[in-house]
Amino acid sequence: MRYMMTYDLMETVRNTNQWMGASALAMASYPAVAMFPSPLMNMMAAWGEVTERTFSRMVAKPDWGIRTFTCEDGKDHLVNIETVVERPFGDLIHFAVSGRKQKPRKVLLVAPMSGHYATLLRSTVKSLLVDCEVYITDWHNARDIPVSEGKFDIEDYTLYLMDFIREMGPDTHVIAVCQPVPLALAATAYLAELDPKAQPATLTLIGGPVDPDAAATDVTDFGRRVTMGQLEKMMIQRVGFKYPGVGRKVYPGLLQLASFISMNGERHANAFSEQIQKVAHGEASDHDKHNRFYDEYLAVMDMTAEFYLSTVHRIFKEREIAQNKFIVDGHQVDISKITDVAVKTVEGALDDISAPGQCIAALDLLTGLPDSKKASHVEEGAGHYGIFAGKSWRHNIRPLVLDFIDANQRAPKKKAKKPANKNAAA
């Protein structure tokens, strides 16, 4: 019960700040206030607007905002977001462009489950939509999933990926970003053993911790220092009474957000101070650079406790993937069983989340894969975000990934000809 009270206390603090912001904005916006002009009232209204927006975004799932797409014919076509596979903890969705001929490249983007929604990859989706049929894993907020749906840990995550790849077929090109990189590798290896015909054509791994010990970062150092008991006591709470997942153990999104912000506290404080000044002087807009970034950055989701704890314990502490000892559903996955899937790793030279060396370690585990099907790229001057959504992705990495996909595209199977009907001429 005390953990539920802590969860509800955080929500109460968030809700109170949202209310205070809305109240300040409303009070400073009364017409009567204009009778006594004062810059203080403008600042109060600006503070209220920024504060209300900031705290309201923390509990709202962002919209994809991809409604139309301009095709080769010069016309705007509607983009329909279709659910292909629906599961309690996450769905497989497809960005279907109405009226457009189906693209030969079929891409599955594996979004991270690390505190933010899959919409964090919105710009990645948009950039691939030009040349590909794009699918993505849309993970659900754990606070909204009833306890009756059971657990969800990294083994369940891996099994979900396997089912999604099976659904899409063997001509699929998987692109895993950040946290799911080692699990996408494991899912592909497990398919190679259980259902070889369902393996994807290519697997692109972008900035993920296959071997966290290959290069130290603040994330890996934290994983080594803290014990699992400390982690569970400090980070895990039960969902409060407000949400459908009441009673479920989670790593709360609001707690994660506090950690994110504390890593660059001064920079965030300056950003909000500058935004308040801009609003007060009428220089801000609803979709300016600040709001576009923070509307996404502040929108956090809860992770199931078992997923968070098993990630730290098995991926970072025990290094089960790095040592090729990962077990899924009682079976030890052997990464060397991947013999027919082309694999490419992408890293950012300035990545401080998953440093260079952590991701490329996957290629050393692929002992059954010929060198001709292995590739790697290190993007100079790029940080973590840049390698999948920034300028480096758009200008350099995306073209390289598409070339890699084209070079390893599987030829479509020819349909068997039906035998001629001998009686047809009779």
XYZ file of C-alpha atoms in Angstrom:
426
model
C 0.000 0.000 0.000
C 2.822 2.453 0.809
C 4.179 2.146 -2.730
C 0.727 2.924 -4.139
C 0.613 5.978 -1.899
C 4.022 7.085 -3.203
C 2.832 6.685 -6.789
C -0.298 8.696 -6.053
C 1.782 11.327 -4.234
C 3.874 11.892 -7.380
C 0.693 12.170 -9.431
C -0.739 14.600 -6.870
C 2.354 16.821 -7.109
C 2.159 16.761 -10.920
C -1.558 17.504 -10.911
C -1.116 20.364 -8.410
C 1.552 22.011 -10.550
C -0.647 21.686 -13.620
C -3.535 23.310 -11.701
C -1.310 26.118 -10.376
C -0.108 26.878 -13.893
C -3.636 26.931 -15.300
C -4.823 29.108 -12.400
C -1.974 31.612 -12.827
C -2.685 31.867 -16.546
C -6.414 32.380 -15.972
C -5.942 34.978 -13.230
C -3.385 37.002 -15.195
C -5.575 36.920 -18.308
C -8.695 38.600 -16.852
C -9.717 41.627 -18.952
C -9.753 43.765 -15.796
C -6.015 43.161 -15.379
C -5.412 45.133 -18.579
C -6.634 48.267 -16.767
C -3.430 48.203 -14.715
C -0.640 47.357 -17.167
C 2.251 45.597 -15.508
C 5.053 43.376 -16.855
C 4.633 41.238 -13.754
C 1.197 40.122 -14.918
C 2.617 39.228 -18.340
C 5.313 37.153 -16.636
C 2.717 35.494 -14.408
C 0.601 34.560 -17.425
C 3.676 33.292 -19.280
C 4.804 31.231 -16.284
C 1.309 29.781 -15.975
C 1.098 28.874 -19.670
C 4.479 27.136 -19.738
C 3.908 25.372 -16.399
C 0.427 24.127 -17.274
C 1.598 22.774 -20.630
C 4.687 21.161 -19.106
C 2.894 19.170 -16.404
C -0.107 18.213 -18.544
C 2.164 16.630 -21.176
C 3.635 14.205 -18.634
C 0.540 11.988 -18.644
C -0.561 12.332 -22.280
C 0.515 10.001 -25.081
C 1.671 12.134 -28.022
C -0.115 11.820 -31.339
C 1.838 10.468 -34.300
C 0.899 13.570 -36.287
C 1.525 11.793 -39.606
C -1.707 12.454 -41.483
C -0.731 12.921 -45.132
C 2.177 12.021 -47.351
C 3.161 13.492 -50.711
C 3.865 10.693 -53.193
C 5.641 10.611 -56.557
C 2.443 11.701 -58.293
C 2.655 15.044 -56.486
C -0.572 14.428 -54.583
C -1.089 14.268 -50.827
C -2.213 10.809 -49.760
C -3.775 10.007 -46.393
C -1.708 7.941 -43.965
C -3.794 5.390 -42.079
C -2.328 3.921 -38.891
C -3.489 0.311 -38.910
C -3.115 -2.186 -36.069
C -1.761 -5.428 -37.536
C -1.250 -7.370 -34.293
C -2.886 -6.340 -31.019
C -1.442 -7.530 -27.706
C -1.898 -6.460 -24.056
C 1.579 -4.916 -23.712
C 2.153 -3.680 -27.253
C 0.843 -3.658 -30.800
C 2.344 -3.970 -34.254
C 1.116 -1.035 -36.329
C 1.477 -0.139 -40.001
C 1.623 3.309 -41.580
C -0.430 2.597 -44.704
C -0.321 5.310 -47.384
C -3.687 5.315 -49.146
C -3.590 5.051 -52.930
C 0.155 4.431 -53.102
C 1.579 1.360 -54.774
C 3.131 -0.907 -52.142
C 6.846 -0.318 -51.671
C 9.196 -3.314 -52.037
C 11.075 -2.484 -48.833
C 9.105 -3.656 -45.786
C 10.652 -2.281 -42.580
C 9.905 -3.136 -38.950
C 11.104 -0.401 -36.580
C 11.607 -1.850 -33.104
C 10.988 1.061 -30.754
C 12.636 1.181 -27.336
C 10.712 0.564 -24.142
C 12.829 2.863 -22.023
C 10.534 5.538 -20.676
C 9.179 7.203 -23.805
C 6.464 6.208 -26.250
C 7.206 4.859 -29.718
C 6.308 8.324 -31.037
C 9.878 9.280 -30.105
C 10.721 7.727 -33.497
C 8.218 9.923 -35.369
C 10.890 11.607 -37.497
C 12.488 8.218 -38.213
C 9.139 6.904 -39.432
C 8.617 9.960 -41.650
C 12.047 9.628 -43.233
C 11.544 5.914 -44.019
C 7.979 6.360 -45.234
C 9.349 7.926 -48.420
C 10.858 4.657 -49.644
C 9.440 1.909 -47.430
C 6.360 0.232 -46.028
C 6.879 1.115 -42.372
C 5.735 -0.922 -39.369
C 6.577 -0.190 -35.732
C 6.224 -1.731 -32.287
C 3.835 0.472 -30.294
C 4.420 -0.388 -26.624
C 1.687 0.364 -24.078
C 1.934 2.301 -20.835
C 2.115 -0.261 -18.002
C -0.123 1.878 -15.775
C -3.018 1.196 -18.181
C -2.625 -2.612 -18.256
C -4.639 -4.533 -15.631
C -2.740 -6.861 -13.313
C -4.838 -9.732 -14.694
C -2.819 -9.553 -17.948
C 0.185 -10.989 -16.090
C 3.890 -10.161 -16.272
C 6.014 -8.688 -19.042
C 9.795 -9.032 -18.899
C 12.600 -9.163 -21.474
C 11.719 -12.757 -22.397
C 8.145 -11.715 -23.155
C 9.475 -8.744 -25.131
C 11.603 -11.113 -27.222
C 8.639 -13.431 -27.861
C 6.525 -10.434 -28.936
C 9.217 -9.478 -31.471
C 9.304 -13.014 -32.835
C 5.532 -13.000 -33.335
C 5.636 -9.604 -35.032
C 8.385 -10.730 -37.431
C 6.471 -13.932 -38.214
C 3.377 -11.876 -38.977
C 5.277 -9.648 -41.407
C 7.044 -12.469 -43.253
C 10.612 -13.350 -44.313
C 11.006 -10.311 -46.607
C 11.033 -8.036 -43.545
C 13.915 -5.703 -42.719
C 14.222 -5.133 -38.960
C 15.697 -1.898 -37.597
C 16.122 -1.923 -33.797
C 16.881 1.335 -32.009
C 18.711 1.603 -28.674
C 17.327 -0.529 -25.809
C 15.797 -3.390 -27.912
C 18.976 -4.008 -29.931
C 20.151 -7.065 -27.914
C 16.595 -8.437 -27.724
C 16.062 -8.039 -31.484
C 19.296 -9.957 -31.998
C 18.071 -12.705 -29.641
C 14.643 -12.846 -31.325
C 16.279 -13.307 -34.734
C 18.542 -16.048 -33.381
C 15.632 -17.866 -31.767
C 13.679 -17.719 -35.032
C 16.733 -19.146 -36.810
C 16.406 -22.205 -34.585
C 12.650 -22.598 -34.293
C 11.333 -21.247 -37.583
C 14.123 -20.510 -40.099
C 11.684 -19.595 -42.878
C 10.355 -16.723 -40.741
C 13.728 -14.998 -40.302
C 13.938 -11.390 -41.523
C 16.058 -10.549 -44.542
C 18.196 -7.993 -42.673
C 18.755 -6.791 -39.131
C 20.060 -3.273 -38.488
C 21.120 -2.562 -34.909
C 21.385 1.121 -33.969
C 23.090 2.278 -30.760
C 22.188 -0.563 -28.418
C 23.937 -2.301 -25.489
C 24.797 -5.753 -26.848
C 27.888 -5.751 -24.612
C 27.631 -2.953 -22.002
C 31.167 -3.696 -20.779
C 32.709 -2.941 -24.174
C 32.678 0.795 -23.395
C 31.775 2.441 -20.090
C 29.108 5.159 -19.798
C 27.189 6.675 -16.879
C 24.434 4.144 -17.601
C 26.728 1.111 -17.343
C 28.511 2.520 -14.282
C 25.173 2.940 -12.517
C 24.239 -0.642 -13.415
C 27.420 -1.941 -11.807
C 27.243 0.149 -8.635
C 23.654 -0.422 -7.561
C 22.415 -3.775 -6.231
C 19.147 -5.290 -7.401
C 17.730 -4.912 -3.910
C 18.563 -1.207 -3.861
C 17.134 -0.774 -7.333
C 13.840 -2.422 -6.446
C 13.512 -0.396 -3.249
C 14.357 2.944 -4.880
C 12.686 2.647 -8.263
C 9.720 0.283 -8.077
C 6.227 1.388 -7.061
C 2.680 0.108 -7.477
C 0.301 1.927 -9.811
C -2.137 4.080 -7.851
C -5.908 4.096 -7.794
C -6.402 6.423 -10.773
C -5.399 4.020 -13.561
C -6.593 0.614 -14.880
C -3.290 -0.999 -13.849
C -3.875 -0.266 -10.166
C -1.613 -2.459 -8.038
C 0.799 -3.390 -10.851
C 4.479 -2.984 -9.952
C 6.152 -0.490 -12.286
C 9.128 1.758 -12.760
C 7.087 5.003 -12.959
C 7.460 7.337 -15.894
C 7.551 10.388 -13.622
C 10.471 8.892 -11.711
C 12.274 8.189 -14.980
C 11.649 11.745 -16.119
C 13.206 13.101 -12.938
C 16.310 11.020 -13.730
C 16.418 12.242 -17.338
C 16.173 15.889 -16.312
C 18.717 15.592 -13.484
C 21.363 14.456 -15.994
C 21.212 17.905 -17.664
C 19.386 19.963 -15.045
C 20.964 23.320 -15.803
C 20.300 23.060 -19.528
C 16.624 22.209 -18.967
C 16.209 25.030 -16.412
C 17.641 27.537 -18.909
C 15.386 26.215 -21.671
C 12.240 26.750 -19.588
C 13.383 30.158 -18.351
C 13.982 31.288 -21.935
C 10.590 29.933 -23.029
C 8.789 31.891 -20.301
C 10.529 35.052 -21.504
C 9.516 34.331 -25.107
C 5.881 33.720 -24.138
C 5.819 36.948 -22.116
C 7.119 38.913 -25.099
C 4.811 37.207 -27.597
C 7.675 35.476 -29.384
C 6.591 31.874 -28.756
C 4.124 29.725 -30.691
C 2.232 26.509 -30.100
C 4.580 24.433 -32.260
C 7.884 26.247 -31.804
C 11.165 24.406 -31.297
C 10.801 24.295 -27.492
C 7.271 22.893 -27.520
C 7.993 20.361 -30.261
C 10.882 18.947 -28.260
C 9.406 19.030 -24.771
C 5.925 17.820 -25.756
C 7.674 14.554 -26.683
C 10.434 14.559 -24.073
C 8.063 15.071 -21.139
C 5.566 12.410 -22.296
C 6.760 9.394 -20.308
C 5.297 5.956 -19.720
C 5.588 3.415 -16.918
C 7.535 0.200 -17.488
C 6.605 -3.049 -15.795
C 8.887 -3.708 -12.834
C 9.898 -7.125 -14.154
C 10.946 -5.661 -17.511
C 13.061 -2.922 -15.958
C 14.691 -5.169 -13.357
C 15.362 -8.036 -15.780
C 16.954 -5.575 -18.233
C 19.375 -4.284 -15.598
C 20.122 -7.723 -14.153
C 20.362 -9.846 -17.296
C 21.563 -7.409 -19.971
C 23.837 -5.115 -17.934
C 24.951 -7.049 -14.865
C 25.033 -10.676 -16.067
C 25.665 -9.757 -19.724
C 23.679 -12.744 -20.928
C 23.488 -11.515 -24.527
C 27.165 -10.541 -24.642
C 28.127 -14.011 -23.414
C 25.587 -15.781 -25.630
C 23.816 -17.232 -22.581
C 20.413 -15.623 -22.951
C 17.477 -17.887 -22.048
C 13.973 -17.408 -23.436
C 11.083 -19.551 -22.260
C 13.464 -22.142 -20.826
C 15.586 -22.367 -23.989
C 19.117 -20.995 -24.322
C 19.292 -18.914 -27.464
C 22.371 -19.456 -29.627
C 23.223 -16.335 -31.637
C 25.608 -18.311 -33.833
C 22.523 -19.969 -35.379
C 22.002 -16.821 -37.454
C 23.486 -17.835 -40.804
C 21.245 -16.211 -43.416
C 20.299 -12.762 -42.046
C 22.468 -9.797 -43.044
C 23.369 -7.753 -39.942
C 24.551 -4.137 -39.783
C 25.486 -2.146 -36.675
C 25.370 1.655 -36.409
C 27.024 3.662 -33.631
C 27.574 7.334 -32.850
C 31.109 8.414 -32.025
C 29.776 10.801 -29.342
C 27.049 8.523 -27.976
C 27.065 8.826 -24.166
C 24.181 6.359 -23.661
C 25.429 3.379 -25.653
C 29.047 4.157 -26.425
C 30.880 2.921 -29.550
C 31.862 -0.702 -29.052
C 28.696 -1.798 -27.244
C 26.660 -2.371 -30.413
C 29.324 -3.644 -32.811
C 29.982 -6.439 -30.302
C 27.019 -8.200 -31.954
C 29.135 -9.009 -35.000
C 31.598 -11.034 -32.898
C 28.722 -13.192 -31.659
C 27.600 -14.005 -35.210
C 30.136 -16.770 -35.729
C 27.832 -18.633 -38.113
C 27.315 -15.646 -40.400
C 29.734 -15.035 -43.298
C 31.623 -11.740 -43.263
C 29.939 -10.756 -46.527
C 26.672 -10.441 -44.587
C 28.149 -8.293 -41.793
C 28.531 -4.520 -41.855
C 29.174 -1.718 -39.396
C 29.250 2.064 -39.357
C 30.420 4.638 -36.806
C 29.022 8.118 -37.403
C 31.582 10.776 -36.530
C 30.280 13.723 -34.531
C 26.918 12.077 -33.748
C 25.397 11.520 -30.328
C 22.743 9.011 -29.313
C 19.685 10.807 -30.671
C 21.399 11.858 -33.886
C 22.017 8.333 -35.149
C 18.324 7.535 -35.500
C 16.467 10.839 -35.684
C 18.863 13.738 -36.171
C 20.805 15.283 -39.036
C 23.297 12.401 -39.074
C 20.448 9.930 -39.600
C 18.833 11.935 -42.392
C 21.985 12.812 -44.319
C 24.305 9.843 -43.825
C 22.931 6.854 -41.924
C 19.513 6.470 -43.580
C 20.994 6.209 -47.116
C 23.526 3.638 -45.864
C 20.788 1.556 -44.219
C 18.634 1.633 -47.361
C 21.611 0.581 -49.487
C 22.265 -2.269 -47.054
C 18.615 -3.351 -47.306
C 18.701 -3.263 -51.117
C 21.939 -5.236 -51.259
C 20.413 -8.006 -49.143
C 16.839 -7.984 -50.435
C 15.508 -11.482 -50.866
C 14.104 -12.280 -54.268
C 10.353 -12.891 -54.137
C 9.394 -16.511 -54.484
C 7.917 -17.404 -57.844
C 4.455 -18.830 -57.771
C 4.219 -22.376 -59.047
C 2.496 -22.622 -62.408
C -0.785 -24.447 -62.422
C -0.765 -27.575 -64.569
C -2.565 -27.127 -67.871
C -6.059 -28.536 -68.004
C -5.938 -31.250 -70.622
C -9.708 -31.257 -70.991
C -9.857 -27.482 -71.592
C -9.783 -27.857 -75.391
C -12.359 -30.607 -75.465
